CSV table of C-alpha atoms in Angstrom, one decimal:
chain,number,residue,atom,x,y,z
A,19,MET,CA,33.8,-0.3,28.2
A,20,SER,CA,35.0,-1.6,31.6
A,21,GLY,CA,35.9,-5.3,32.1
A,22,LYS,CA,34.6,-5.2,35.7
A,23,HIS,CA,31.3,-6.9,34.8
A,24,CYS,CA,30.6,-9.7,32.4
A,25,PRO,CA,28.0,-8.6,29.8
A,26,LYS,CA,25.5,-11.1,28.5
A,27,ALA,CA,26.6,-12.9,25.3
A,28,PRO,CA,24.3,-12.4,22.2
A,29,ALA,CA,22.1,-15.4,21.8
A,30,HIS,CA,23.2,-16.0,18.2
A,31,ASP,CA,26.9,-15.9,18.9
A,32,PRO,CA,28.0,-16.8,22.5
A,33,LEU,CA,31.6,-16.2,21.7
A,34,ALA,CA,31.2,-12.7,20.2
A,35,SER,CA,31.6,-10.8,23.5
A,36,SER,CA,34.6,-12.7,24.7
A,37,VAL,CA,36.7,-13.0,21.5
A,38,PRO,CA,36.9,-9.6,19.7
A,39,LEU,CA,38.3,-8.9,16.3
A,40,PHE,CA,41.5,-6.9,15.9
A,41,ASP,CA,43.0,-4.5,13.4
A,42,PRO,CA,46.5,-5.9,12.7
A,43,ALA,CA,47.8,-2.4,12.1
A,44,GLN,CA,47.2,-1.7,15.8
A,45,LEU,CA,49.5,-4.4,17.1
A,46,PRO,CA,51.5,-3.1,20.1
A,47,LEU,CA,55.0,-2.9,18.5
A,48,ARG,CA,57.5,-0.4,17.3
A,49,LYS,CA,60.3,-1.8,15.1
A,50,TRP,CA,60.6,-5.0,17.2
A,51,CYS,CA,58.7,-8.1,16.0
A,52,ALA,CA,57.4,-6.4,12.9
A,53,GLY,CA,55.3,-8.9,10.8
A,54,SER,CA,54.1,-10.9,13.8
A,55,ARG,CA,50.7,-12.3,14.1
A,56,GLU,CA,48.3,-11.2,16.9
A,57,ASP,CA,47.0,-13.5,19.6
A,58,ALA,CA,43.3,-14.2,18.9
A,59,VAL,CA,42.1,-13.3,22.4
A,60,THR,CA,44.2,-10.4,23.6
A,61,GLY,CA,45.2,-8.7,20.3
A,62,LEU,CA,48.8,-8.7,21.5
A,63,ILE,CA,51.7,-10.3,19.6
A,64,ALA,CA,51.4,-14.1,19.6
A,65,PHE,CA,54.2,-15.6,21.8
A,66,PRO,CA,55.7,-17.9,19.1
A,67,ASP,CA,56.4,-14.9,16.8
A,68,PHE,CA,57.6,-12.8,19.8
A,69,HIS,CA,60.0,-15.6,20.8
A,70,SER,CA,61.2,-15.9,17.2
A,71,HIS,CA,61.9,-12.2,16.6
A,72,ILE,CA,62.9,-10.7,20.0
A,73,PRO,CA,66.3,-12.4,20.5
A,74,ARG,CA,67.8,-10.6,17.5
A,75,ALA,CA,66.2,-7.3,18.6
A,76,LEU,CA,67.6,-7.5,22.2
A,77,ALA,CA,71.0,-8.6,21.0
A,78,ALA,CA,71.2,-5.7,18.5
A,79,ALA,CA,70.1,-3.1,21.1
A,80,LEU,CA,72.5,-4.3,23.8
A,81,THR,CA,75.4,-4.6,21.4
A,82,ASP,CA,74.9,-1.0,20.4
A,83,GLY,CA,75.2,0.0,24.1
A,84,GLY,CA,71.5,0.4,24.8
A,85,LEU,CA,69.4,-0.5,27.8
A,86,VAL,CA,66.5,-2.9,27.6
A,87,GLY,CA,63.6,-3.4,30.0
A,88,LEU,CA,61.7,-6.7,30.1
A,89,ALA,CA,58.5,-7.2,32.2
A,90,ILE,CA,56.1,-10.1,32.7
A,91,GLY,CA,52.6,-9.6,34.1
A,92,ASP,CA,50.5,-12.4,35.5
A,93,VAL,CA,46.8,-12.2,36.4
A,94,ASP,CA,46.3,-12.9,40.1
A,95,GLY,CA,43.6,-15.4,40.9
A,96,LEU,CA,42.2,-15.9,37.4
A,97,LYS,CA,41.3,-19.5,38.1
A,98,ALA,CA,39.3,-18.5,41.2
A,99,HIS,CA,37.6,-15.8,39.2
A,100,VAL,CA,36.6,-18.3,36.5
A,101,GLU,CA,35.3,-20.8,39.0
A,102,LYS,CA,33.2,-18.0,40.7
A,103,ALA,CA,31.8,-16.8,37.4
A,104,ASN,CA,31.0,-20.4,36.4
A,105,ALA,CA,29.1,-20.9,39.7
A,106,THR,CA,27.3,-17.5,39.9
A,107,GLU,CA,27.1,-16.0,36.4
A,108,PRO,CA,25.7,-18.5,33.9
A,109,ASP,CA,25.8,-15.9,31.1
A,110,CYS,CA,29.6,-15.9,31.3
A,111,TYR,CA,29.8,-19.6,30.2
A,112,GLY,CA,32.4,-20.6,32.7
A,113,HIS,CA,35.8,-20.3,31.1
A,114,LEU,CA,34.6,-17.6,28.8
A,115,ALA,CA,34.9,-15.4,31.9
A,116,GLY,CA,38.6,-15.9,31.6
A,117,ASN,CA,38.6,-15.0,28.0
A,118,LYS,CA,36.8,-11.7,28.8
A,119,VAL,CA,39.5,-10.9,31.4
A,120,MET,CA,42.3,-11.6,29.0
A,121,ALA,CA,40.6,-9.7,26.1
A,122,ARG,CA,40.2,-6.6,28.3
A,123,LEU,CA,43.8,-7.0,29.5
A,124,GLY,CA,44.9,-7.0,25.9
A,125,ALA,CA,42.8,-3.9,25.1
A,126,VAL,CA,44.2,-1.9,28.0
A,127,THR,CA,47.8,-3.0,27.3
A,128,ARG,CA,47.5,-2.0,23.6
A,129,SER,CA,46.1,1.4,24.5
A,130,TRP,CA,48.8,1.9,27.1
A,131,PHE,CA,51.6,0.8,24.8
A,132,HIS,CA,50.7,3.3,22.1
A,133,THR,CA,51.1,6.2,24.6
A,134,GLN,CA,54.7,5.2,25.5
A,135,PRO,CA,57.6,7.2,24.2
A,136,TRP,CA,59.8,4.2,23.3
A,137,GLU,CA,61.4,4.1,19.9
A,138,ALA,CA,61.5,0.3,19.9
A,139,GLY,CA,59.5,-2.2,21.9
A,140,CYS,CA,56.5,-4.6,21.8
A,141,ALA,CA,53.9,-6.3,24.0
A,142,ALA,CA,53.1,-10.0,23.6
A,143,THR,CA,51.3,-12.9,25.3
A,144,PHE,CA,53.3,-15.2,27.5
A,145,GLY,CA,51.7,-18.3,28.8
A,146,GLY,CA,47.9,-18.6,29.3
A,147,ASP,CA,47.3,-15.5,31.4
A,148,GLU,CA,50.5,-13.5,31.2
A,149,VAL,CA,51.6,-10.5,29.2
A,150,ILE,CA,55.2,-9.6,28.4
A,151,ILE,CA,56.6,-6.1,27.6
A,152,ALA,CA,60.0,-5.5,26.0
A,153,ALA,CA,61.4,-2.0,25.2
A,154,ALA,CA,64.6,-0.1,24.5
A,155,LEU,CA,65.0,2.5,27.3
A,156,ASP,CA,66.8,5.6,28.5
A,157,ASP,CA,66.7,4.7,32.2
A,158,ALA,CA,65.3,2.0,34.5
A,159,PRO,CA,63.1,4.1,36.8
A,160,ALA,CA,61.0,5.4,33.8
A,161,PHE,CA,60.2,1.8,32.8
A,162,HIS,CA,59.3,1.0,36.4
A,163,ARG,CA,56.9,3.9,36.4
A,164,ALA,CA,55.4,3.0,33.0
A,165,VAL,CA,54.7,-0.6,34.2
A,166,ALA,CA,53.2,0.8,37.4
A,167,GLU,CA,50.9,2.9,35.2
A,168,LEU,CA,49.8,-0.2,33.3
A,169,ARG,CA,49.3,-2.1,36.5
A,170,ASP,CA,47.0,0.7,37.8
A,171,ARG,CA,45.0,0.9,34.6
A,172,LEU,CA,44.5,-2.9,34.7
A,173,THR,CA,43.4,-2.6,38.3
A,174,ASP,CA,40.7,-0.1,37.3
A,175,GLU,CA,39.5,-2.2,34.4
A,176,LEU,CA,39.7,-5.8,35.5
A,177,PRO,CA,37.9,-7.8,38.2
A,178,VAL,CA,41.3,-9.2,39.2
A,179,ARG,CA,44.7,-7.7,39.8
A,180,VAL,CA,47.8,-8.2,37.7
A,181,SER,CA,51.3,-8.6,39.3
A,182,PHE,CA,54.5,-7.8,37.4
A,183,ALA,CA,58.2,-8.6,37.6
A,184,LEU,CA,60.8,-6.8,35.5
A,185,THR,CA,64.5,-6.6,34.8
A,186,PHE,CA,66.9,-4.4,32.9
A,187,ALA,CA,69.8,-5.6,30.7
A,188,ALA,CA,72.8,-3.7,29.4
A,189,ALA,CA,75.8,-4.6,27.3
A,190,GLU,CA,77.5,-6.0,30.4
A,191,HIS,CA,74.9,-8.7,30.6
A,192,LEU,CA,75.7,-10.2,27.2
A,193,PRO,CA,77.7,-13.4,27.2
A,194,ALA,CA,81.4,-13.1,26.5
A,195,GLU,CA,81.4,-16.0,24.1
A,196,ARG,CA,79.0,-15.4,21.2
A,197,GLY,CA,79.5,-18.1,18.6
A,198,LEU,CA,77.5,-18.7,15.5
A,199,GLY,CA,75.0,-20.9,17.3
A,200,GLY,CA,71.8,-19.9,19.0
A,201,TRP,CA,73.4,-17.7,21.8
A,202,LYS,CA,70.8,-15.0,21.2
A,203,HIS,CA,67.9,-17.3,21.9
A,204,ALA,CA,69.7,-18.8,24.9
A,205,PHE,CA,70.4,-15.3,26.3
A,206,THR,CA,66.8,-14.2,25.8
A,207,ASP,CA,65.5,-17.4,27.5
A,208,ARG,CA,67.8,-16.7,30.5
A,209,LEU,CA,66.3,-13.2,30.8
A,210,LEU,CA,62.8,-14.5,30.5
A,211,ALA,CA,63.4,-17.2,33.1
A,212,ALA,CA,64.9,-14.7,35.6
A,213,VAL,CA,61.9,-12.4,35.3
A,214,ASP,CA,59.4,-15.3,35.5
A,215,ARG,CA,61.1,-16.9,38.5
A,216,CYS,CA,61.1,-13.5,40.3
A,217,LEU,CA,57.4,-13.0,39.6
A,218,PHE,CA,56.4,-16.4,41.0
A,219,THR,CA,58.8,-16.2,43.9
A,220,HIS,CA,57.2,-13.0,45.0
A,221,LYS,CA,53.7,-14.3,44.4
A,222,ALA,CA,54.4,-17.4,46.5
A,223,ALA,CA,55.8,-15.2,49.3
A,224,ARG,CA,52.7,-12.9,49.1
A,225,ARG,CA,50.4,-15.9,49.4
A,226,THR,CA,52.3,-17.1,52.5
A,227,ALA,CA,52.2,-13.6,54.1
A,228,GLY,CA,48.6,-13.0,53.0
A,229,GLY,CA,49.4,-9.8,51.1
A,230,ASP,CA,47.6,-8.2,48.2
A,231,GLY,CA,48.3,-8.7,44.5
A,232,GLY,CA,49.2,-6.1,42.0
A,233,ILE,CA,52.9,-5.8,43.0
A,234,ILE,CA,55.8,-4.9,40.8
A,235,ALA,CA,59.0,-6.8,41.6
A,236,VAL,CA,62.5,-6.1,40.3
A,237,THR,CA,65.3,-8.5,39.7
A,238,GLN,CA,68.7,-8.6,37.9
A,239,PRO,CA,69.6,-10.8,34.9
A,240,PRO,CA,71.8,-13.8,35.8
A,241,PRO,CA,75.5,-12.9,35.4
A,242,PRO,CA,77.0,-13.8,32.0
A,243,GLY,CA,80.0,-15.5,33.7
A,244,LYS,CA,81.9,-15.7,37.0
A,245,ALA,CA,83.5,-12.3,36.5
A,246,VAL,CA,81.9,-9.5,38.5
A,247,PRO,CA,80.4,-7.1,35.9
A,248,ALA,CA,81.1,-3.4,35.8
A,249,ARG,CA,77.5,-2.8,36.8
A,250,ASP,CA,76.0,-0.3,34.3
A,251,ARG,CA,74.1,1.9,36.7
A,252,ARG,CA,71.3,2.5,34.1
A,253,ALA,CA,70.3,-1.1,34.8
A,254,LEU,CA,69.7,-0.5,38.5
A,255,MET,CA,66.7,1.0,40.3
A,256,ALA,CA,67.0,3.8,42.8
A,257,LEU,CA,66.5,2.9,46.5
A,258,PRO,CA,63.0,3.9,47.7
A,259,THR,CA,62.5,7.4,49.2
A,260,GLY,CA,59.6,9.2,50.8
A,261,ALA,CA,56.5,6.9,51.0
A,262,GLU,CA,57.7,4.6,48.2
A,263,THR,CA,57.7,0.8,48.5
A,264,LEU,CA,60.0,-1.4,46.3
A,265,HIS,CA,59.7,-5.1,45.9
A,266,VAL,CA,63.0,-6.8,44.9
A,267,LEU,CA,64.6,-10.2,44.5
A,268,ALA,CA,67.8,-10.0,46.5
A,269,ARG,CA,70.7,-12.3,45.8
A,270,PRO,CA,73.8,-13.3,47.9
A,271,THR,CA,77.1,-12.0,46.8
A,272,ASP,CA,79.4,-14.5,45.2
A,273,THR,CA,82.4,-13.3,47.2
A,274,GLY,CA,81.6,-15.3,50.3
A,275,ALA,CA,80.5,-12.2,52.3
A,276,ARG,CA,77.2,-12.5,54.0
A,277,MET,CA,75.5,-9.7,52.0
A,278,LEU,CA,72.4,-9.6,49.8
A,279,LEU,CA,72.7,-7.6,46.6
A,280,LEU,CA,69.7,-5.5,45.7
A,281,PRO,CA,68.9,-4.5,42.1
A,282,CYS,CA,69.4,-0.9,43.1
A,283,THR,CA,72.1,1.7,43.0
A,284,GLY,CA,74.2,2.0,46.2
A,285,PRO,CA,73.8,4.9,48.5
A,286,VAL,CA,76.2,7.8,48.5
A,287,GLY,CA,78.4,8.3,51.5
A,288,LEU,CA,80.0,6.0,54.1
A,289,ARG,CA,77.0,5.8,56.5
A,290,GLY,CA,74.8,3.9,54.1
A,291,LYS,CA,71.0,4.2,54.0
A,292,ARG,CA,68.6,2.7,56.5
A,293,LEU,CA,65.8,0.6,55.1
A,294,ARG,CA,62.8,-1.2,56.6
A,295,VAL,CA,63.1,-4.7,55.1
A,296,THR,CA,60.2,-7.1,55.1
A,297,PHE,CA,61.2,-10.8,54.6
A,298,PRO,CA,59.0,-13.6,53.0
A,299,ASP,CA,57.8,-14.8,56.4
A,300,GLY,CA,56.4,-11.4,57.2
A,301,THR,CA,59.1,-10.4,59.7
A,302,ALA,CA,60.6,-6.9,59.3
A,303,ARG,CA,63.7,-5.3,60.5
A,304,THR,CA,65.8,-2.2,59.9
A,305,ALA,CA,68.9,-2.8,57.8
A,306,VAL,CA,71.6,-0.4,56.6
A,307,ALA,CA,72.2,-0.6,52.8
A,308,VAL,CA,75.8,0.0,51.7
A,309,SER,CA,77.3,0.3,48.3
A,310,LEU,CA,79.4,-2.5,46.8
A,311,HIS,CA,80.9,-1.5,43.5
A,312,GLY,CA,78.0,1.0,43.0
A,313,GLN,CA,75.3,-1.6,43.9
A,314,ALA,CA,73.2,-1.6,47.1
A,315,ALA,CA,73.7,-4.5,49.5
A,316,ILE,CA,72.4,-5.3,53.0
A,317,PRO,CA,73.8,-7.7,55.6
A,318,HIS,CA,72.4,-11.2,55.7
A,319,ASP,CA,73.1,-13.8,58.4
A,320,THR,CA,71.4,-16.9,57.2
A,321,ALA,CA,72.8,-20.0,55.5
A,322,ALA,CA,73.3,-20.2,51.7
A,323,MET,CA,70.1,-20.0,49.8
A,324,GLU,CA,68.6,-22.1,47.1
A,325,GLY,CA,66.6,-20.8,44.2
A,326,PRO,CA,66.7,-17.4,42.5
A,327,GLY,CA,66.9,-15.3,45.6
A,328,ILE,CA,65.0,-13.8,48.5
A,329,PRO,CA,61.8,-11.7,47.8
A,330,LEU,CA,62.1,-8.6,49.9
A,331,THR,CA,60.0,-5.5,50.4
A,332,LEU,CA,62.0,-2.3,50.9
A,333,GLN,CA,60.7,0.9,52.5
A,334,PRO,CA,62.8,4.0,53.5
A,335,VAL,CA,63.4,4.9,57.1
A,336,ARG,CA,63.1,8.6,57.9
A,337,GLU,CA,66.2,9.7,59.6
A,338,LYS,CA,65.9,11.3,63.0
A,339,SER,CA,67.4,14.8,63.5
A,340,ALA,CA,68.0,17.0,66.5
A,341,ARG,CA,65.0,19.0,65.5
A,342,GLY,CA,62.0,18.0,63.4
A,343,VAL,CA,62.1,18.8,59.7
A,344,PRO,CA,59.4,21.3,58.7
A,345,ASP,CA,56.7,20.0,56.4
A,346,ASP,CA,57.5,22.3,53.6
A,347,LEU,CA,61.2,21.4,53.7
A,348,ALA,CA,60.3,17.7,53.9
A,349,ALA,CA,58.0,18.0,50.9
A,350,ALA,CA,60.7,19.7,48.9
A,351,LEU,CA,63.2,17.0,49.8
A,352,GLU,CA,60.8,14.3,48.7
A,353,ARG,CA,60.0,16.0,45.4
A,354,ALA,CA,63.7,16.3,44.6
A,355,ARG,CA,64.3,12.7,45.8
A,356,LEU,CA,67.1,13.8,48.2
A,357,ASP,CA,68.2,12.4,51.5
A,358,TRP,CA,68.5,15.1,54.2
A,359,SER,CA,70.8,12.9,56.2
A,360,VAL,CA,73.8,13.4,53.9
A,361,LEU,CA,74.4,16.7,55.7
A,362,PRO,CA,76.2,16.7,59.0
A,363,ALA,CA,74.1,17.4,62.1
A,364,HIS,CA,75.6,20.8,62.7
A,365,GLU,CA,74.7,21.9,59.1
A,366,GLN,CA,71.2,20.6,59.5
A,367,ALA,CA,70.8,22.6,62.7
A,368,GLN,CA,72.1,25.8,61.1
A,369,MET,CA,69.8,25.5,58.1
A,370,LEU,CA,66.7,24.7,60.2
A,371,HIS,CA,67.4,27.7,62.3
A,372,LEU,CA,67.6,30.0,59.2
A,373,ILE,CA,64.4,28.5,57.9
A,374,THR,CA,62.6,28.9,61.2
A,375,GLU,CA,63.7,32.5,61.6
A,376,SER,CA,62.7,33.6,58.1
A,377,ALA,CA,61.0,37.1,58.2
A,378,SER,CA,58.6,36.4,55.3
A,379,ASP,CA,57.2,33.5,53.2
A,380,ASP,CA,59.4,34.6,50.2
A,381,ILE,CA,62.6,34.5,52.3
A,382,ARG,CA,61.6,31.1,53.7
A,383,THR,CA,61.0,29.7,50.2
A,384,ASP,CA,64.4,31.0,49.1
A,385,ARG,CA,66.1,29.5,52.0
A,386,ILE,CA,64.4,26.1,51.4
A,387,THR,CA,65.6,26.3,47.8
A,388,ALA,CA,69.1,27.0,49.0
A,389,VAL,CA,68.9,23.9,51.3
A,390,ILE,CA,67.8,21.7,48.4
A,391,ASP,CA,70.7,23.0,46.4
A,392,ALA,CA,73.1,22.3,49.2
A,393,VAL,CA,71.8,18.7,49.8
A,394,ALA,CA,71.9,18.0,46.0
A,395,THR,CA,75.5,19.3,45.9
A,396,ARG,CA,76.6,17.1,48.8
A,397,THR,CA,74.8,14.1,47.3
A,398,ARG,CA,76.8,14.5,44.1
A,399,SER,CA,80.1,15.0,45.8
């Protein structure tokens, strides 16, 4: 059943089509938040129970050296959808149109959650039209891809889009002082606040620039203290490659340098990586990202900022070469997520010559494979 249209409610029970019944055994959870109640509309974990259980689960996972992903999704334009339904679709009973959207969001999220490979995690309500996902992870990019899959499923099923923000926490993000008080809840609330502010900062920027909804923005947790953390690379996203677009919340360094830290791993090599950066006012420029203690950063020449950071859109810039990169080589580089520019210009020219002069398709394929191996080796060195 698709949530794109609002079916007529049965005459004997106008609420039946907007508030479904749920099987508690199908709650979207694994280990975390066991014993929680379900939200009556979405079938997700009710937020009061989530908020009660999750601090202990997060603290235990991070103390053991694990990585945790936390994402919040917010329905774009739900109020406008409800008002339109109220004016044009009397069978939807006004605000019941909002219930139908949230019920379908819950059904899609539950189905998606049960396909995920996580050993521990859960999905809960958060606010009136938000969903929150928490999971123990192996790496950050896999969680980003999983949330993108959920976003795409919701786009197909709902009459409105859903935008997400997410962050990743590792042991380095835990507070140094952990007394007997409520530090676990305070730490969890700081994580939730960081993600929520990132989400609404990006949504405000999108409204100003007139962009579409359905984005996924990435931020970092607030630092546990003034000391610079060791930066567990598992908690950082990769910089975009190929045709990728990455939405991030950038923050100024606290060293006084005019640089913006990105929630991404820094590029390999001294030349940095060129990015096309779009700012909240819609202006775009090319910037060179460099690595600061393993984290990507770009120059920033404005005055000190207020608020959680600057919402940026990052896109890769294809590096120019003396000769054009053949399509089959470019496709192989993109599949391997490798940057051709790590090779010196003379090596690029030699390799392009060998590929171009290949006597057969098999030889050409073998030489492209050798180039990919060479680029991968240079990237790791």
